[in-house]
GROMACS .gro file of N, CA and C in nm:
model
  447
    1MET      N    1 -10.935 -12.563   2.056
    1MET     CA    2 -11.056 -12.609   1.986
    1MET      C    3 -11.173 -12.615   2.074
    2VAL      N    4 -11.280 -12.557   2.039
    2VAL     CA    5 -11.400 -12.563   2.116
    2VAL      C    6 -11.472 -12.695   2.088
    3SER      N    7 -11.521 -12.758   2.192
    3SER     CA    8 -11.595 -12.887   2.171
    3SER      C    9 -11.727 -12.879   2.238
    4SER      N   10 -11.829 -12.916   2.166
    4SER     CA   11 -11.966 -12.912   2.219
    4SER      C   12 -11.995 -13.033   2.295
    5LYS      N   13 -12.084 -13.021   2.391
    5LYS     CA   14 -12.136 -13.134   2.468
    5LYS      C   15 -12.271 -13.183   2.414
    6ALA      N   16 -12.312 -13.129   2.300
    6ALA     CA   17 -12.444 -13.166   2.242
    6ALA      C   18 -12.445 -13.318   2.206
    7ASN      N   19 -12.563 -13.374   2.217
    7ASN     CA   20 -12.582 -13.514   2.179
    7ASN      C   21 -12.632 -13.535   2.042
    8ASN      N   22 -12.683 -13.425   1.980
    8ASN     CA   23 -12.740 -13.441   1.851
    8ASN      C   24 -12.725 -13.304   1.772
    9VAL      N   25 -12.749 -13.308   1.642
    9VAL     CA   26 -12.722 -13.193   1.564
    9VAL      C   27 -12.808 -13.073   1.604
   10GLN      N   28 -12.935 -13.095   1.629
   10GLN     CA   29 -13.022 -12.992   1.671
   10GLN      C   30 -12.975 -12.917   1.799
   11ASP      N   31 -12.929 -12.997   1.892
   11ASP     CA   32 -12.880 -12.935   2.018
   11ASP      C   33 -12.750 -12.858   1.991
   12TYR      N   34 -12.668 -12.907   1.898
   12TYR     CA   35 -12.548 -12.837   1.865
   12TYR      C   36 -12.582 -12.700   1.807
   13LEU      N   37 -12.676 -12.699   1.715
   13LEU     CA   38 -12.719 -12.573   1.653
   13LEU      C   39 -12.773 -12.480   1.753
   14GLN      N   40 -12.851 -12.528   1.849
   14GLN     CA   41 -12.920 -12.439   1.948
   14GLN      C   42 -12.815 -12.377   2.045
   15GLU      N   43 -12.699 -12.444   2.063
   15GLU     CA   44 -12.595 -12.384   2.145
   15GLU      C   45 -12.533 -12.257   2.087
   16LEU      N   46 -12.549 -12.239   1.957
   16LEU     CA   47 -12.482 -12.133   1.890
   16LEU      C   48 -12.555 -12.003   1.897
   17SER      N   49 -12.490 -11.889   1.883
   17SER     CA   50 -12.562 -11.762   1.868
   17SER      C   51 -12.633 -11.764   1.734
   18PRO      N   52 -12.736 -11.683   1.713
   18PRO     CA   53 -12.814 -11.683   1.582
   18PRO      C   54 -12.718 -11.663   1.465
   19GLU      N   55 -12.619 -11.574   1.477
   19GLU     CA   56 -12.537 -11.544   1.364
   19GLU      C   57 -12.446 -11.665   1.331
   20ARG      N   58 -12.389 -11.726   1.430
   20ARG     CA   59 -12.308 -11.848   1.406
   20ARG      C   60 -12.393 -11.969   1.363
   21ARG      N   61 -12.513 -11.977   1.417
   21ARG     CA   62 -12.606 -12.086   1.381
   21ARG      C   63 -12.638 -12.076   1.233
   22GLU      N   64 -12.655 -11.951   1.177
   22GLU     CA   65 -12.687 -11.930   1.038
   22GLU      C   66 -12.572 -11.977   0.952
   23VAL      N   67 -12.451 -11.946   0.990
   23VAL     CA   68 -12.336 -11.988   0.910
   23VAL      C   69 -12.322 -12.140   0.912
   24ILE      N   70 -12.330 -12.204   1.028
   24ILE     CA   71 -12.313 -12.350   1.036
   24ILE      C   72 -12.430 -12.416   0.964
   25ALA      N   73 -12.551 -12.371   0.979
   25ALA     CA   74 -12.665 -12.430   0.911
   25ALA      C   75 -12.648 -12.423   0.763
   26SER      N   76 -12.604 -12.315   0.710
   26SER     CA   77 -12.584 -12.297   0.570
   26SER      C   78 -12.480 -12.395   0.515
   27VAL      N   79 -12.361 -12.410   0.584
   27VAL     CA   80 -12.260 -12.506   0.541
   27VAL      C   81 -12.310 -12.643   0.559
   28ARG      N   82 -12.379 -12.673   0.662
   28ARG     CA   83 -12.440 -12.808   0.685
   28ARG      C   84 -12.531 -12.842   0.564
   29ASP      N   85 -12.614 -12.749   0.527
   29ASP     CA   86 -12.705 -12.775   0.414
   29ASP      C   87 -12.625 -12.809   0.284
   30LEU      N   88 -12.516 -12.733   0.266
   30LEU     CA   89 -12.431 -12.751   0.147
   30LEU      C   90 -12.372 -12.895   0.150
   31VAL      N   91 -12.320 -12.940   0.266
   31VAL     CA   92 -12.259 -13.074   0.276
   31VAL      C   93 -12.373 -13.178   0.259
   32ASN      N   94 -12.487 -13.164   0.326
   32ASN     CA   95 -12.595 -13.263   0.311
   32ASN      C   96 -12.646 -13.275   0.167
   33LYS      N   97 -12.644 -13.163   0.095
   33LYS     CA   98 -12.695 -13.164  -0.042
   33LYS      C   99 -12.602 -13.244  -0.141
   34HIS      N  100 -12.472 -13.242  -0.107
   34HIS     CA  101 -12.379 -13.306  -0.195
   34HIS      C  102 -12.313 -13.441  -0.142
   35LEU      N  103 -12.356 -13.483  -0.027
   35LEU     CA  104 -12.299 -13.598   0.036
   35LEU      C  105 -12.343 -13.725  -0.041
   36PRO      N  106 -12.246 -13.808  -0.074
   36PRO     CA  107 -12.283 -13.937  -0.136
   36PRO      C  108 -12.364 -14.023  -0.038
   37LYS      N  109 -12.438 -14.112  -0.096
   37LYS     CA  110 -12.526 -14.204  -0.016
   37LYS      C  111 -12.434 -14.295   0.076
   38GLY      N  112 -12.489 -14.325   0.193
   38GLY     CA  113 -12.417 -14.415   0.280
   38GLY      C  114 -12.354 -14.351   0.401
   39TYR      N  115 -12.324 -14.227   0.393
   39TYR     CA  116 -12.270 -14.156   0.508
   39TYR      C  117 -12.384 -14.112   0.600
   40GLU      N  118 -12.357 -14.097   0.730
   40GLU     CA  119 -12.456 -14.069   0.828
   40GLU      C  120 -12.417 -13.939   0.903
   41GLU      N  121 -12.509 -13.850   0.923
   41GLU     CA  122 -12.478 -13.729   0.999
   41GLU      C  123 -12.497 -13.759   1.145
   42THR      N  124 -12.404 -13.712   1.227
   42THR     CA  125 -12.410 -13.740   1.374
   42THR      C  126 -12.329 -13.628   1.446
   43ILE      N  127 -12.312 -13.643   1.571
   43ILE     CA  128 -12.218 -13.564   1.650
   43ILE      C  129 -12.102 -13.653   1.693
   44ALA      N  130 -11.987 -13.614   1.657
   44ALA     CA  131 -11.862 -13.689   1.696
   44ALA      C  132 -11.752 -13.589   1.731
   45SER      N  133 -11.679 -13.615   1.831
   45SER     CA  134 -11.572 -13.527   1.876
   45SER      C  135 -11.614 -13.389   1.897
   46GLY      N  136 -11.742 -13.365   1.942
   46GLY     CA  137 -11.793 -13.239   1.973
   46GLY      C  138 -11.829 -13.146   1.856
   47MET      N  139 -11.848 -13.214   1.736
   47MET     CA  140 -11.886 -13.135   1.622
   47MET      C  141 -11.979 -13.210   1.532
   48ILE      N  142 -12.042 -13.148   1.437
   48ILE     CA  143 -12.126 -13.214   1.342
   48ILE      C  144 -12.037 -13.296   1.252
   49SER      N  145 -12.064 -13.420   1.233
   49SER     CA  146 -11.975 -13.509   1.156
   49SER      C  147 -12.064 -13.597   1.064
   50TRP      N  148 -12.000 -13.626   0.951
   50TRP     CA  149 -12.060 -13.720   0.856
   50TRP      C  150 -11.967 -13.839   0.855
   51VAL      N  151 -12.016 -13.957   0.886
   51VAL     CA  152 -11.934 -14.074   0.907
   51VAL      C  153 -11.989 -14.197   0.835
   52ILE      N  154 -11.908 -14.294   0.822
   52ILE     CA  155 -11.956 -14.428   0.778
   52ILE      C  156 -11.998 -14.502   0.906
   53PRO      N  157 -12.125 -14.536   0.913
   53PRO     CA  158 -12.174 -14.594   1.040
   53PRO      C  159 -12.103 -14.729   1.066
   54LEU      N  160 -12.093 -14.765   1.192
   54LEU     CA  161 -12.037 -14.892   1.230
   54LEU      C  162 -12.116 -15.013   1.177
   55SER      N  163 -12.245 -14.993   1.153
   55SER     CA  164 -12.323 -15.098   1.090
   55SER      C  165 -12.278 -15.129   0.952
   56ARG      N  166 -12.211 -15.038   0.880
   56ARG     CA  167 -12.157 -15.057   0.746
   56ARG      C  168 -12.014 -15.099   0.752
   57TYR      N  169 -11.931 -15.045   0.844
   57TYR     CA  170 -11.794 -15.077   0.852
   57TYR      C  171 -11.754 -15.073   1.000
   58PRO      N  172 -11.759 -15.189   1.068
   58PRO     CA  173 -11.732 -15.191   1.211
   58PRO      C  174 -11.583 -15.218   1.247
   59VAL      N  175 -11.496 -15.243   1.150
   59VAL     CA  176 -11.362 -15.282   1.178
   59VAL      C  177 -11.269 -15.161   1.175
   60THR      N  178 -11.286 -15.073   1.273
   60THR     CA  179 -11.199 -14.949   1.279
   60THR      C  180 -11.099 -14.966   1.389
   61TYR      N  181 -10.986 -14.898   1.381
   61TYR     CA  182 -10.883 -14.913   1.481
   61TYR      C  183 -10.924 -14.869   1.623
   62ASN      N  184 -11.015 -14.773   1.628
   62ASN     CA  185 -11.063 -14.721   1.759
   62ASN      C  186 -11.205 -14.750   1.794
   63LYS      N  187 -11.269 -14.836   1.716
   63LYS     CA  188 -11.403 -14.883   1.741
   63LYS      C  189 -11.505 -14.762   1.718
   64GLN      N  190 -11.463 -14.657   1.654
   64GLN     CA  191 -11.552 -14.543   1.624
   64GLN      C  192 -11.581 -14.537   1.476
   65PRO      N  193 -11.691 -14.484   1.429
   65PRO     CA  194 -11.720 -14.475   1.287
   65PRO      C  195 -11.612 -14.398   1.215
   66LEU      N  196 -11.588 -14.440   1.091
   66LEU     CA  197 -11.491 -14.361   1.006
   66LEU      C  198 -11.542 -14.225   0.967
   67GLY      N  199 -11.474 -14.126   0.998
   67GLY     CA  200 -11.513 -13.988   0.965
   67GLY      C  201 -11.487 -13.956   0.819
   68TYR      N  202 -11.573 -13.876   0.766
   68TYR     CA  203 -11.559 -13.829   0.625
   68TYR      C  204 -11.546 -13.680   0.616
   69VAL      N  205 -11.644 -13.609   0.676
   69VAL     CA  206 -11.645 -13.460   0.686
   69VAL      C  207 -11.692 -13.425   0.825
   70ALA      N  208 -11.638 -13.316   0.882
   70ALA     CA  209 -11.688 -13.262   1.006
   70ALA      C  210 -11.695 -13.111   0.995
   71LEU      N  211 -11.779 -13.051   1.078
   71LEU     CA  212 -11.806 -12.908   1.074
   71LEU      C  213 -11.820 -12.856   1.217
   72ALA      N  214 -11.746 -12.751   1.248
   72ALA     CA  215 -11.745 -12.703   1.381
   72ALA      C  216 -11.742 -12.549   1.385
   73ALA      N  217 -11.807 -12.493   1.489
   73ALA     CA  218 -11.795 -12.351   1.522
   73ALA      C  219 -11.690 -12.341   1.629
   74GLN      N  220 -11.576 -12.291   1.595
   74GLN     CA  221 -11.466 -12.279   1.688
   74GLN      C  222 -11.471 -12.140   1.758
   75LYS      N  223 -11.381 -12.115   1.849
   75LYS     CA  224 -11.381 -11.988   1.922
   75LYS      C  225 -11.368 -11.866   1.831
   76ASN      N  226 -11.266 -11.869   1.737
   76ASN     CA  227 -11.242 -11.758   1.650
   76ASN      C  228 -11.267 -11.779   1.504
   77ASN      N  229 -11.320 -11.893   1.472
   77ASN     CA  230 -11.353 -11.923   1.330
   77ASN      C  231 -11.445 -12.043   1.318
   78TYR      N  232 -11.462 -12.087   1.202
   78TYR     CA  233 -11.536 -12.214   1.173
   78TYR      C  234 -11.439 -12.308   1.112
   79ALA      N  235 -11.469 -12.434   1.116
   79ALA     CA  236 -11.377 -12.534   1.055
   79ALA      C  237 -11.454 -12.644   0.989
   80LEU      N  238 -11.405 -12.680   0.867
   80LEU     CA  239 -11.454 -12.795   0.795
   80LEU      C  240 -11.334 -12.899   0.793
   81TYR      N  241 -11.359 -13.016   0.833
   81TYR     CA  242 -11.256 -13.122   0.831
   81TYR      C  243 -11.287 -13.220   0.721
   82PHE      N  244 -11.194 -13.232   0.633
   82PHE     CA  245 -11.215 -13.323   0.507
   82PHE      C  246 -11.117 -13.435   0.513
   83MET      N  247 -11.165 -13.550   0.558
   83MET     CA  248 -11.076 -13.669   0.554
   83MET      C  249 -11.052 -13.711   0.410
   84CYS      N  250 -11.145 -13.682   0.321
   84CYS     CA  251 -11.124 -13.715   0.177
   84CYS      C  252 -11.005 -13.639   0.126
   85ALA      N  253 -10.982 -13.513   0.163
   85ALA     CA  254 -10.866 -13.442   0.117
   85ALA      C  255 -10.741 -13.490   0.190
   86TYR      N  256 -10.753 -13.534   0.313
   86TYR     CA  257 -10.639 -13.582   0.391
   86TYR      C  258 -10.592 -13.714   0.330
   87MET      N  259 -10.681 -13.799   0.281
   87MET     CA  260 -10.647 -13.931   0.232
   87MET      C  261 -10.615 -13.927   0.080
   88SER      N  262 -10.635 -13.813   0.014
   88SER     CA  263 -10.617 -13.811  -0.133
   88SER      C  264 -10.535 -13.688  -0.172
   89ALA      N  265 -10.417 -13.704  -0.211
   89ALA     CA  266 -10.333 -13.587  -0.259
   89ALA      C  267 -10.400 -13.517  -0.374
   90LEU      N  268 -10.465 -13.589  -0.466
   90LEU     CA  269 -10.536 -13.526  -0.574
   90LEU      C  270 -10.655 -13.437  -0.527
   91ASP      N  271 -10.729 -13.487  -0.434
   91ASP     CA  272 -10.842 -13.406  -0.383
   91ASP      C  273 -10.791 -13.281  -0.315
   92ASP      N  274 -10.682 -13.294  -0.234
   92ASP     CA  275 -10.622 -13.185  -0.166
   92ASP      C  276 -10.568 -13.081  -0.270
   93GLU      N  277 -10.499 -13.129  -0.369
   93GLU     CA  278 -10.436 -13.041  -0.470
   93GLU      C  279 -10.547 -12.968  -0.549
   94ASN      N  280 -10.659 -13.038  -0.580
   94ASN     CA  281 -10.766 -12.973  -0.655
   94ASN      C  282 -10.834 -12.863  -0.570
   95LEU      N  283 -10.854 -12.888  -0.444
   95LEU     CA  284 -10.911 -12.781  -0.359
   95LEU      C  285 -10.820 -12.664  -0.348
   96ARG      N  286 -10.691 -12.687  -0.323
   96ARG     CA  287 -10.597 -12.576  -0.307
   96ARG      C  288 -10.583 -12.505  -0.440
   97GLY      N  289 -10.589 -12.572  -0.551
   97GLY     CA  290 -10.580 -12.510  -0.684
   97GLY      C  291 -10.695 -12.426  -0.716
   98THR      N  292 -10.814 -12.471  -0.677
   98THR     CA  293 -10.936 -12.394  -0.703
   98THR      C  294 -10.936 -12.261  -0.624
   99TYR      N  295 -10.890 -12.268  -0.503
   99TYR     CA  296 -10.880 -12.143  -0.420
   99TYR      C  297 -10.781 -12.050  -0.485
  100GLU      N  298 -10.666 -12.103  -0.525
  100GLU     CA  299 -10.560 -12.021  -0.585
  100GLU      C  300 -10.610 -11.955  -0.713
  101ALA      N  301 -10.681 -12.032  -0.795
  101ALA     CA  302 -10.729 -11.984  -0.923
  101ALA      C  303 -10.835 -11.871  -0.899
  102ALA      N  304 -10.911 -11.885  -0.793
  102ALA     CA  305 -11.014 -11.785  -0.758
  102ALA      C  306 -10.953 -11.662  -0.689
  103GLY      N  307 -10.827 -11.667  -0.652
  103GLY     CA  308 -10.769 -11.559  -0.582
  103GLY      C  309 -10.808 -11.547  -0.438
  104LYS      N  310 -10.856 -11.659  -0.384
  104LYS     CA  311 -10.905 -11.661  -0.249
  104LYS      C  312 -10.806 -11.723  -0.153
  105HIS      N  313 -10.792 -11.661  -0.036
  105HIS     CA  314 -10.701 -11.719   0.064
  105HIS      C  315 -10.754 -11.851   0.117
  106LEU      N  316 -10.677 -11.951   0.126
  106LEU     CA  317 -10.714 -12.080   0.181
  106LEU      C  318 -10.634 -12.102   0.309
  107ASP      N  319 -10.703 -12.110   0.422
  107ASP     CA  320 -10.642 -12.134   0.550
  107ASP      C  321 -10.670 -12.286   0.580
  108MET      N  322 -10.578 -12.369   0.544
  108MET     CA  323 -10.600 -12.515   0.553
  108MET      C  324 -10.473 -12.583   0.594
  109GLY      N  325 -10.495 -12.679   0.695
  109GLY     CA  326 -10.388 -12.773   0.735
  109GLY      C  327 -10.400 -12.898   0.647
  110LYS      N  328 -10.375 -13.011   0.709
  110LYS     CA  329 -10.384 -13.137   0.633
  110LYS      C  330 -10.527 -13.172   0.597
  111SER      N  331 -10.617 -13.146   0.685
  111SER     CA  332 -10.759 -13.175   0.653
  111SER      C  333 -10.854 -13.062   0.699
  112CYS      N  334 -10.808 -12.972   0.779
  112CYS     CA  335 -10.892 -12.871   0.838
  112CYS      C  336 -10.894 -12.741   0.760
  113LEU      N  337 -11.005 -12.706   0.698
  113LEU     CA  338 -11.020 -12.579   0.631
  113LEU      C  339 -11.086 -12.479   0.729
  114ARG      N  340 -11.015 -12.374   0.767
  114ARG     CA  341 -11.068 -12.275   0.859
  114ARG      C  342 -11.123 -12.151   0.786
  115PHE      N  343 -11.232 -12.109   0.832
  115PHE     CA  344 -11.286 -11.986   0.761
  115PHE      C  345 -11.357 -11.895   0.871
  116ARG      N  346 -11.354 -11.764   0.846
  116ARG     CA  347 -11.412 -11.672   0.943
  116ARG      C  348 -11.550 -11.626   0.904
  117LYS      N  349 -11.579 -11.625   0.773
  117LYS     CA  350 -11.708 -11.576   0.722
  117LYS      C  351 -11.758 -11.677   0.619
  118ARG      N  352 -11.890 -11.685   0.610
  118ARG     CA  353 -11.953 -11.778   0.514
  118ARG      C  354 -11.903 -11.758   0.373
  119GLU      N  355 -11.881 -11.630   0.333
  119GLU     CA  356 -11.842 -11.599   0.199
  119GLU      C  357 -11.693 -11.636   0.170
  120ASP      N  358 -11.617 -11.677   0.278
  120ASP     CA  359 -11.483 -11.720   0.257
  120ASP      C  360 -11.479 -11.861   0.183
  121LEU      N  361 -11.589 -11.930   0.187
  121LEU     CA  362 -11.597 -12.064   0.125
  121LEU      C  363 -11.628 -12.052  -0.021
  122LEU      N  364 -11.570 -12.141  -0.102
  122LEU     CA  365 -11.608 -12.153  -0.242
  122LEU      C  366 -11.701 -12.269  -0.254
  123ASP      N  367 -11.830 -12.242  -0.259
  123ASP     CA  368 -11.932 -12.351  -0.255
  123ASP      C  369 -11.913 -12.455  -0.357
  124LYS      N  370 -11.882 -12.423  -0.480
  124LYS     CA  371 -11.866 -12.523  -0.581
  124LYS      C  372 -11.749 -12.615  -0.551
  125ALA      N  373 -11.639 -12.563  -0.505
  125ALA     CA  374 -11.525 -12.643  -0.464
  125ALA      C  375 -11.557 -12.736  -0.346
  126ILE      N  376 -11.628 -12.685  -0.246
  126ILE     CA  377 -11.666 -12.759  -0.134
  126ILE      C  378 -11.761 -12.869  -0.173
  127ALA      N  379 -11.864 -12.835  -0.254
  127ALA     CA  380 -11.959 -12.929  -0.297
  127ALA      C  381 -11.889 -13.048  -0.380
  128ARG      N  382 -11.800 -13.007  -0.463
  128ARG     CA  383 -11.724 -13.106  -0.547
  128ARG      C  384 -11.644 -13.198  -0.455
  129LEU      N  385 -11.577 -13.143  -0.358
  129LEU     CA  386 -11.495 -13.230  -0.267
  129LEU      C  387 -11.588 -13.318  -0.186
  130VAL      N  388 -11.697 -13.270  -0.131
  130VAL     CA  389 -11.786 -13.348  -0.052
  130VAL      C  390 -11.846 -13.467  -0.137
  131ALA      N  391 -11.876 -13.439  -0.263
  131ALA     CA  392 -11.933 -13.542  -0.352
  131ALA      C  393 -11.834 -13.635  -0.407
  132SER      N  394 -11.706 -13.611  -0.384
  132SER     CA  395 -11.600 -13.678  -0.457
  132SER      C  396 -11.575 -13.829  -0.420
  133THR      N  397 -11.616 -13.865  -0.300
  133THR     CA  398 -11.571 -13.996  -0.253
  133THR      C  399 -11.683 -14.076  -0.195
  134SER      N  400 -11.705 -14.192  -0.257
  134SER     CA  401 -11.811 -14.281  -0.213
  134SER      C  402 -11.771 -14.352  -0.080
  135VAL      N  403 -11.863 -14.405  -0.012
  135VAL     CA  404 -11.837 -14.485   0.109
  135VAL      C  405 -11.733 -14.596   0.078
  136ASP      N  406 -11.756 -14.667  -0.032
  136ASP     CA  407 -11.666 -14.779  -0.067
  136ASP      C  408 -11.523 -14.726  -0.089
  137GLU      N  409 -11.509 -14.608  -0.158
  137GLU     CA  410 -11.375 -14.553  -0.182
  137GLU      C  411 -11.309 -14.509  -0.051
  138THR      N  412 -11.389 -14.450   0.037
  138THR     CA  413 -11.329 -14.411   0.166
  138THR      C  414 -11.283 -14.530   0.243
  139ILE      N  415 -11.354 -14.635   0.242
  139ILE     CA  416 -11.313 -14.760   0.311
  139ILE      C  417 -11.184 -14.818   0.243
  140ARG      N  418 -11.182 -14.816   0.115
  140ARG     CA  419 -11.064 -14.863   0.036
  140ARG      C  420 -10.941 -14.780   0.081
  141ARG      N  421 -10.953 -14.646   0.088
  141ARG     CA  422 -10.845 -14.563   0.122
  141ARG      C  423 -10.801 -14.589   0.266
  142TYR      N  424 -10.898 -14.605   0.358
  142TYR     CA  425 -10.868 -14.633   0.497
  142TYR      C  426 -10.792 -14.764   0.507
  143GLU      N  427 -10.836 -14.861   0.444
  143GLU     CA  428 -10.770 -14.997   0.451
  143GLU      C  429 -10.629 -14.988   0.394
  144ALA      N  430 -10.610 -14.919   0.284
  144ALA     CA  431 -10.478 -14.901   0.226
  144ALA      C  432 -10.386 -14.830   0.325
  145ALA      N  433 -10.433 -14.731   0.389
  145ALA     CA  434 -10.350 -14.657   0.486
  145ALA      C  435 -10.316 -14.739   0.604
  146ARG      N  436 -10.409 -14.821   0.651
  146ARG     CA  437 -10.383 -14.907   0.767
  146ARG      C  438 -10.278 -15.012   0.737
  147LYS      N  439 -10.272 -15.063   0.611
  147LYS     CA  440 -10.174 -15.156   0.573
  147LYS      C  441 -10.033 -15.102   0.578
  148LYS      N  442 -10.021 -14.976   0.560
  148LYS     CA  443  -9.889 -14.908   0.562
  148LYS      C  444  -9.832 -14.899   0.702
  149THR      N  445  -9.917 -14.899   0.803
  149THR     CA  446  -9.871 -14.880   0.937
  149THR      C  447  -9.841 -15.008   1.012
   0.00000   0.00000   0.00000
């Protein structure tokens, strides 16, 4: 996994080649357009991340903001990380079903959707997933998961 040393989103984008910057900027715009209110865009773990700021929810196990979505330009591909899909079997199933119905290959682990070209993404499915979970619901899911451990 490639990790950026950038301190902000603009620096992250400037590190990329023009072609890769165009892909990342386009996906970033898609996420920002459909992101529910209350999440904050930042750099975390060397990638563009949308998180619940500590000012809203400071009680995390690692003292870091709760992640919701992250976007990275990796060495051989791009990656979108969806904690909403990781924490919800229904969200995960819906995303996988949409790709299957469209006849598109989905390269996805538990939360990481990998893609090589911008056209590999189904924008409507990504937009729906990004818009699917409010800050309050993400916190509720996080707290429910923490009670199990």
